[in-house]
Amino acid sequence: SQYSRQIKELEDFFQTKLVERHGKGIRLTPGGRELARISRFFLMGLSNFRRGCLAEEQIFRIGASATFVDRFLVPLLAQPSRRSGPRYALETVDHIEIERRLHDLTLDFGIVTAGAGTRPLQLDYLRMCLLRLWIPVLLCPDETQARQALRDKELPFVWPAHELALSALGVFKGREPRLVCASFLEAKTALERGGVAAFLPEFLAPAQAADRFVCLSTRPANGPLYRCHLAWNPRLLRLNPHATRQRDFLLASLRKGT
């Protein structure tokens, strides 16, 4: 096929194997992945140069958790005051996928909860809030019974796996969740069904909380925290001069109200 001939020509030119058999298909070798990375940077630079020459609008791709997209990015980027300027494509992805795609520049910016990324990624702090444990009164009608259920390890809970490490839930250490979901938004929905407890950020406190739930407060020094950082690949700033302005805009805007 034409595709096979093109691959063979590239392998002959670079004197290295670029693809290999994998099951019923093929996959890139380490050399093939490196060539793809270099080519992607080169083509991205040409694309940005063309957009600049034609005065085309920029599109910046931002990856974040469902909760951060819903509560922070959409309200910020959908404001009437942002009728002009670049466009944005928001994608709901987990931390591992964000980091991978920042490396290969298929995302421009990412919102991550980890405090450090692998080189050469750079991170800058955005915001932090305390997580509170909410327990439906159908499970425990008051705080005394809720704390006893915690001590007895009898309290079923939901774990938002894409947004919070299980190890961060100190009171549930060594226990298996009743339900695993992706985001705090889904955890809140599960909580409001009345069958599981959930840790939620303060900005996601459930409706009619006093009547339907028991909230176990924790000291800030001991309770789990929801920390967010803006992450980017410094190569992006070299390839696209407009990206620096967007990074600074996101940092300034998303830090407001922290």
mmCIF file of C-alpha atoms in Angstrom:
data_model
loop_
_atom_site.group_PDB
_atom_site.id
_atom_site.type_symbol
_atom_site.label_atom_id
_atom_site.label_comp_id
_atom_site.label_asym_id
_atom_site.label_seq_id
_atom_site.Cartn_x
_atom_site.Cartn_y
_atom_site.Cartn_z
ATOM 1 C CA SER A 1 0.000 0.000 0.000
ATOM 2 C CA GLN A 2 1.000 3.641 -0.326
ATOM 3 C CA TYR A 3 1.175 3.937 3.475
ATOM 4 C CA SER A 4 3.599 0.980 3.718
ATOM 5 C CA ARG A 5 5.775 2.404 0.954
ATOM 6 C CA GLN A 6 5.980 5.768 2.687
ATOM 7 C CA ILE A 7 6.969 4.124 5.981
ATOM 8 C CA LYS A 8 9.612 2.072 4.172
ATOM 9 C CA GLU A 9 11.039 5.193 2.513
ATOM 10 C CA LEU A 10 11.303 6.912 5.889
ATOM 11 C CA GLU A 11 12.978 3.867 7.451
ATOM 12 C CA ASP A 12 15.469 3.711 4.598
ATOM 13 C CA PHE A 13 16.226 7.415 4.888
ATOM 14 C CA PHE A 14 16.723 7.417 8.674
ATOM 15 C CA GLN A 15 18.262 3.934 8.757
ATOM 16 C CA THR A 16 16.080 2.851 11.664
ATOM 17 C CA LYS A 17 12.906 0.856 12.282
ATOM 18 C CA LEU A 18 9.892 3.130 12.788
ATOM 19 C CA VAL A 19 7.027 0.629 13.205
ATOM 20 C CA GLU A 20 6.712 -2.932 14.497
ATOM 21 C CA ARG A 21 4.079 -5.644 14.586
ATOM 22 C CA HIS A 22 1.738 -5.553 17.587
ATOM 23 C CA GLY A 23 -0.993 -8.177 17.681
ATOM 24 C CA LYS A 24 -2.964 -7.839 14.462
ATOM 25 C CA GLY A 25 -1.755 -4.302 13.854
ATOM 26 C CA ILE A 26 1.371 -2.194 14.147
ATOM 27 C CA ARG A 27 2.741 0.353 16.592
ATOM 28 C CA LEU A 28 5.515 2.924 16.610
ATOM 29 C CA THR A 29 8.954 1.902 17.841
ATOM 30 C CA PRO A 30 10.807 4.255 20.226
ATOM 31 C CA GLY A 31 12.496 5.749 17.163
ATOM 32 C CA GLY A 32 9.120 6.153 15.457
ATOM 33 C CA ARG A 33 7.657 7.929 18.496
ATOM 34 C CA GLU A 34 10.621 10.312 18.612
ATOM 35 C CA LEU A 35 10.296 11.103 14.904
ATOM 36 C CA ALA A 36 6.558 11.717 15.375
ATOM 37 C CA ARG A 37 7.301 14.093 18.274
ATOM 38 C CA ILE A 38 9.874 16.065 16.273
ATOM 39 C CA SER A 39 7.567 16.224 13.250
ATOM 40 C CA ARG A 40 4.659 17.405 15.378
ATOM 41 C CA PHE A 41 6.714 20.312 16.794
ATOM 42 C CA PHE A 42 7.902 21.242 13.289
ATOM 43 C CA LEU A 43 4.407 21.174 11.774
ATOM 44 C CA MET A 44 2.950 23.066 14.724
ATOM 45 C CA GLY A 45 5.526 25.814 14.247
ATOM 46 C CA LEU A 46 4.649 26.081 10.549
ATOM 47 C CA SER A 47 0.935 26.140 11.356
ATOM 48 C CA ASN A 48 1.381 28.950 13.895
ATOM 49 C CA PHE A 49 3.485 30.914 11.409
ATOM 50 C CA ARG A 50 0.746 30.534 8.762
ATOM 51 C CA ARG A 51 -1.952 31.672 11.198
ATOM 52 C CA GLY A 52 0.122 34.730 12.046
ATOM 53 C CA CYS A 53 0.602 35.599 8.381
ATOM 54 C CA LEU A 54 -3.126 35.236 7.679
ATOM 55 C CA ALA A 55 -4.193 36.867 10.984
ATOM 56 C CA GLU A 56 -6.247 33.749 11.805
ATOM 57 C CA GLU A 57 -7.768 33.169 15.236
ATOM 58 C CA GLN A 58 -5.801 30.970 17.603
ATOM 59 C CA ILE A 59 -7.423 27.910 19.189
ATOM 60 C CA PHE A 60 -6.022 26.886 22.573
ATOM 61 C CA ARG A 61 -6.769 23.388 23.887
ATOM 62 C CA ILE A 62 -7.163 23.065 27.655
ATOM 63 C CA GLY A 63 -7.467 19.754 29.489
ATOM 64 C CA ALA A 64 -8.971 19.511 32.973
ATOM 65 C CA SER A 65 -11.202 17.412 35.187
ATOM 66 C CA ALA A 66 -14.958 17.552 34.699
ATOM 67 C CA THR A 67 -15.353 19.516 37.933
ATOM 68 C CA PHE A 68 -12.809 22.172 36.988
ATOM 69 C CA VAL A 69 -14.214 22.529 33.482
ATOM 70 C CA ASP A 70 -17.760 22.925 34.799
ATOM 71 C CA ARG A 71 -17.089 25.225 37.758
ATOM 72 C CA PHE A 72 -14.193 27.387 36.577
ATOM 73 C CA LEU A 73 -13.241 27.146 32.900
ATOM 74 C CA VAL A 74 -16.693 27.346 31.302
ATOM 75 C CA PRO A 75 -17.808 30.337 33.445
ATOM 76 C CA LEU A 76 -14.526 32.140 32.697
ATOM 77 C CA LEU A 77 -14.287 31.527 28.962
ATOM 78 C CA ALA A 78 -17.996 31.919 28.172
ATOM 79 C CA GLN A 79 -18.219 35.472 29.541
ATOM 80 C CA PRO A 80 -19.764 38.077 27.188
ATOM 81 C CA SER A 81 -16.588 40.162 27.527
ATOM 82 C CA ARG A 82 -14.636 37.436 25.688
ATOM 83 C CA ARG A 83 -16.319 37.885 22.305
ATOM 84 C CA SER A 84 -12.983 38.703 20.677
ATOM 85 C CA GLY A 85 -9.584 37.068 20.934
ATOM 86 C CA PRO A 86 -8.595 33.414 20.721
ATOM 87 C CA ARG A 87 -10.962 30.461 20.793
ATOM 88 C CA TYR A 88 -10.751 27.589 23.247
ATOM 89 C CA ALA A 89 -11.374 23.845 23.101
ATOM 90 C CA LEU A 90 -12.022 22.301 26.527
ATOM 91 C CA GLU A 91 -11.414 18.592 27.064
ATOM 92 C CA THR A 92 -12.279 16.485 30.106
ATOM 93 C CA VAL A 93 -9.265 14.282 30.805
ATOM 94 C CA ASP A 94 -7.527 12.839 33.861
ATOM 95 C CA HIS A 95 -4.146 13.913 35.240
ATOM 96 C CA ILE A 96 -2.135 11.144 33.565
ATOM 97 C CA GLU A 97 -3.647 11.846 30.150
ATOM 98 C CA ILE A 98 -3.147 15.600 30.595
ATOM 99 C CA GLU A 99 0.539 15.097 31.321
ATOM 100 C CA ARG A 100 1.028 12.783 28.342
ATOM 101 C CA ARG A 101 -0.709 15.157 25.953
ATOM 102 C CA LEU A 102 1.154 18.200 27.223
ATOM 103 C CA HIS A 103 4.373 16.363 26.413
ATOM 104 C CA ASP A 104 3.348 15.720 22.809
ATOM 105 C CA LEU A 105 1.627 19.141 22.467
ATOM 106 C CA THR A 106 -1.828 17.797 21.657
ATOM 107 C CA LEU A 107 -2.925 19.938 24.625
ATOM 108 C CA ASP A 108 -1.731 23.510 25.142
ATOM 109 C CA PHE A 109 -2.559 23.836 28.847
ATOM 110 C CA GLY A 110 -3.733 21.473 31.558
ATOM 111 C CA ILE A 111 -5.183 21.757 35.059
ATOM 112 C CA VAL A 112 -3.587 19.160 37.324
ATOM 113 C CA THR A 113 -3.922 18.365 41.012
ATOM 114 C CA ALA A 114 -0.429 16.932 41.466
ATOM 115 C CA GLY A 115 2.228 19.331 42.735
ATOM 116 C CA ALA A 116 4.900 18.312 40.241
ATOM 117 C CA GLY A 117 5.038 17.164 36.619
ATOM 118 C CA THR A 118 7.683 15.306 34.684
ATOM 119 C CA ARG A 119 10.245 17.385 32.845
ATOM 120 C CA PRO A 120 10.081 19.592 30.871
ATOM 121 C CA LEU A 121 6.539 20.468 32.013
ATOM 122 C CA GLN A 122 6.137 23.562 34.153
ATOM 123 C CA LEU A 123 3.448 24.137 36.800
ATOM 124 C CA ASP A 124 2.124 27.197 38.592
ATOM 125 C CA TYR A 125 -0.259 27.211 41.545
ATOM 126 C CA LEU A 126 -3.892 28.259 40.958
ATOM 127 C CA ARG A 127 -6.117 27.560 43.955
ATOM 128 C CA MET A 128 -6.776 25.325 46.945
ATOM 129 C CA CYS A 129 -9.821 24.483 49.045
ATOM 130 C CA LEU A 130 -10.643 22.144 51.886
ATOM 131 C CA LEU A 131 -12.607 18.966 51.205
ATOM 132 C CA ARG A 132 -15.477 18.242 53.586
ATOM 133 C CA LEU A 133 -16.982 14.846 54.338
ATOM 134 C CA TRP A 134 -20.741 14.736 53.729
ATOM 135 C CA ILE A 135 -22.848 11.844 55.013
ATOM 136 C CA PRO A 136 -26.545 11.329 54.160
ATOM 137 C CA VAL A 137 -28.831 11.305 57.203
ATOM 138 C CA LEU A 138 -30.310 8.099 55.771
ATOM 139 C CA LEU A 139 -26.994 6.474 56.739
ATOM 140 C CA CYS A 140 -26.225 8.385 59.930
ATOM 141 C CA PRO A 141 -28.805 10.790 61.387
ATOM 142 C CA ASP A 142 -26.343 12.800 63.507
ATOM 143 C CA GLU A 143 -22.647 13.572 63.915
ATOM 144 C CA THR A 144 -22.170 11.174 66.844
ATOM 145 C CA GLN A 145 -23.405 8.172 64.850
ATOM 146 C CA ALA A 146 -21.432 9.320 61.797
ATOM 147 C CA ARG A 147 -18.173 9.399 63.731
ATOM 148 C CA GLN A 148 -18.935 6.009 65.259
ATOM 149 C CA ALA A 149 -19.582 4.551 61.787
ATOM 150 C CA LEU A 150 -16.217 5.921 60.673
ATOM 151 C CA ARG A 151 -14.428 4.342 63.628
ATOM 152 C CA ASP A 152 -16.170 1.023 62.996
ATOM 153 C CA LYS A 153 -15.308 1.228 59.256
ATOM 154 C CA GLU A 154 -18.955 0.742 58.374
ATOM 155 C CA LEU A 155 -19.515 3.881 56.316
ATOM 156 C CA PRO A 156 -19.889 3.299 52.530
ATOM 157 C CA PHE A 157 -18.273 6.026 50.434
ATOM 158 C CA VAL A 158 -17.739 7.132 46.839
ATOM 159 C CA TRP A 159 -14.285 7.856 45.420
ATOM 160 C CA PRO A 160 -13.780 10.373 42.528
ATOM 161 C CA ALA A 161 -10.765 8.559 41.116
ATOM 162 C CA HIS A 162 -9.743 11.089 38.438
ATOM 163 C CA GLU A 163 -9.635 14.005 40.859
ATOM 164 C CA LEU A 164 -8.473 12.659 44.217
ATOM 165 C CA ALA A 165 -5.947 10.027 45.255
ATOM 166 C CA LEU A 166 -7.463 7.324 47.447
ATOM 167 C CA SER A 167 -4.492 7.727 49.786
ATOM 168 C CA ALA A 168 -5.634 11.327 50.448
ATOM 169 C CA LEU A 169 -8.820 10.091 52.149
ATOM 170 C CA GLY A 170 -7.232 9.540 55.552
ATOM 171 C CA VAL A 171 -10.417 8.508 57.378
ATOM 172 C CA PHE A 172 -11.007 5.787 54.772
ATOM 173 C CA LYS A 173 -7.419 4.538 54.734
ATOM 174 C CA GLY A 174 -7.186 0.839 53.931
ATOM 175 C CA ARG A 175 -10.836 0.594 52.904
ATOM 176 C CA GLU A 176 -12.443 -0.076 49.538
ATOM 177 C CA PRO A 177 -15.017 2.411 48.206
ATOM 178 C CA ARG A 178 -18.586 1.308 47.589
ATOM 179 C CA LEU A 179 -18.553 3.256 44.323
ATOM 180 C CA VAL A 180 -15.766 4.549 42.071
ATOM 181 C CA CYS A 181 -16.526 7.439 39.728
ATOM 182 C CA ALA A 182 -14.487 9.954 37.727
ATOM 183 C CA SER A 183 -15.224 13.383 39.196
ATOM 184 C CA PHE A 184 -16.451 15.298 42.222
ATOM 185 C CA LEU A 185 -19.547 16.189 40.200
ATOM 186 C CA GLU A 186 -20.420 12.494 39.894
ATOM 187 C CA ALA A 187 -19.557 11.939 43.564
ATOM 188 C CA LYS A 188 -22.010 14.706 44.514
ATOM 189 C CA THR A 189 -24.736 13.043 42.436
ATOM 190 C CA ALA A 190 -24.067 9.729 44.196
ATOM 191 C CA LEU A 191 -24.114 11.434 47.608
ATOM 192 C CA GLU A 192 -27.488 13.042 46.897
ATOM 193 C CA ARG A 193 -28.990 9.603 46.187
ATOM 194 C CA GLY A 194 -28.544 8.944 49.905
ATOM 195 C CA GLY A 195 -26.529 5.716 49.877
ATOM 196 C CA VAL A 196 -22.884 6.795 50.176
ATOM 197 C CA ALA A 197 -20.751 9.408 51.903
ATOM 198 C CA ALA A 198 -18.475 11.676 49.879
ATOM 199 C CA PHE A 199 -15.644 14.154 50.231
ATOM 200 C CA LEU A 200 -16.488 17.298 48.259
ATOM 201 C CA PRO A 201 -14.774 20.663 47.766
ATOM 202 C CA GLU A 202 -16.431 23.511 49.639
ATOM 203 C CA PHE A 203 -17.749 25.035 46.397
ATOM 204 C CA LEU A 204 -19.760 21.820 45.739
ATOM 205 C CA ALA A 205 -21.671 21.719 49.032
ATOM 206 C CA PRO A 206 -24.947 19.824 48.413
ATOM 207 C CA ALA A 207 -28.304 21.595 48.322
ATOM 208 C CA GLN A 208 -30.416 21.607 51.533
ATOM 209 C CA ALA A 209 -27.320 20.401 53.325
ATOM 210 C CA ALA A 210 -28.556 20.975 56.878
ATOM 211 C CA ASP A 211 -31.684 18.855 56.397
ATOM 212 C CA ARG A 212 -30.284 15.991 54.346
ATOM 213 C CA PHE A 213 -26.647 15.544 55.353
ATOM 214 C CA VAL A 214 -24.221 15.451 58.242
ATOM 215 C CA CYS A 215 -21.007 17.358 57.578
ATOM 216 C CA LEU A 216 -17.925 16.222 59.470
ATOM 217 C CA SER A 217 -15.523 19.150 59.552
ATOM 218 C CA THR A 218 -11.773 18.615 59.748
ATOM 219 C CA ARG A 219 -8.977 20.992 60.650
ATOM 220 C CA PRO A 220 -7.282 22.460 57.564
ATOM 221 C CA ALA A 221 -3.998 20.943 58.673
ATOM 222 C CA ASN A 222 -5.502 17.443 58.763
ATOM 223 C CA GLY A 223 -8.250 17.403 56.142
ATOM 224 C CA PRO A 224 -7.745 16.475 52.482
ATOM 225 C CA LEU A 225 -7.220 19.399 50.135
ATOM 226 C CA TYR A 226 -8.187 20.082 46.528
ATOM 227 C CA ARG A 227 -5.123 21.752 44.979
ATOM 228 C CA CYS A 228 -4.978 22.836 41.356
ATOM 229 C CA HIS A 229 -2.060 23.919 39.176
ATOM 230 C CA LEU A 230 -1.824 25.195 35.626
ATOM 231 C CA ALA A 231 0.604 23.063 33.605
ATOM 232 C CA TRP A 232 2.184 23.665 30.217
ATOM 233 C CA ASN A 233 5.085 22.570 28.051
ATOM 234 C CA PRO A 234 7.707 25.342 27.696
ATOM 235 C CA ARG A 235 8.203 24.251 24.080
ATOM 236 C CA LEU A 236 4.710 25.600 23.409
ATOM 237 C CA LEU A 237 5.813 29.103 24.403
ATOM 238 C CA ARG A 238 8.741 28.922 21.998
ATOM 239 C CA LEU A 239 6.614 27.631 19.129
ATOM 240 C CA ASN A 240 3.668 29.957 19.675
ATOM 241 C CA PRO A 241 4.412 33.490 20.955
ATOM 242 C CA HIS A 242 0.698 34.056 21.694
ATOM 243 C CA ALA A 243 0.718 31.195 24.231
ATOM 244 C CA THR A 244 2.597 33.240 26.840
ATOM 245 C CA ARG A 245 -0.211 35.806 26.947
ATOM 246 C CA GLN A 246 -2.795 33.019 27.300
ATOM 247 C CA ARG A 247 -0.839 31.377 30.111
ATOM 248 C CA ASP A 248 -0.691 34.679 31.994
ATOM 249 C CA PHE A 249 -4.409 35.295 31.376
ATOM 250 C CA LEU A 250 -5.365 31.853 32.728
ATOM 251 C CA LEU A 251 -3.136 32.219 35.782
ATOM 252 C CA ALA A 252 -4.504 35.658 36.678
ATOM 253 C CA SER A 253 -8.163 34.816 36.003
ATOM 254 C CA LEU A 254 -8.312 31.390 37.648
ATOM 255 C CA ARG A 255 -6.584 32.633 40.790
ATOM 256 C CA LYS A 256 -9.300 35.200 41.466
ATOM 257 C CA GLY A 257 -11.426 34.352 44.436
ATOM 258 C CA THR A 258 -8.898 31.945 45.984
#
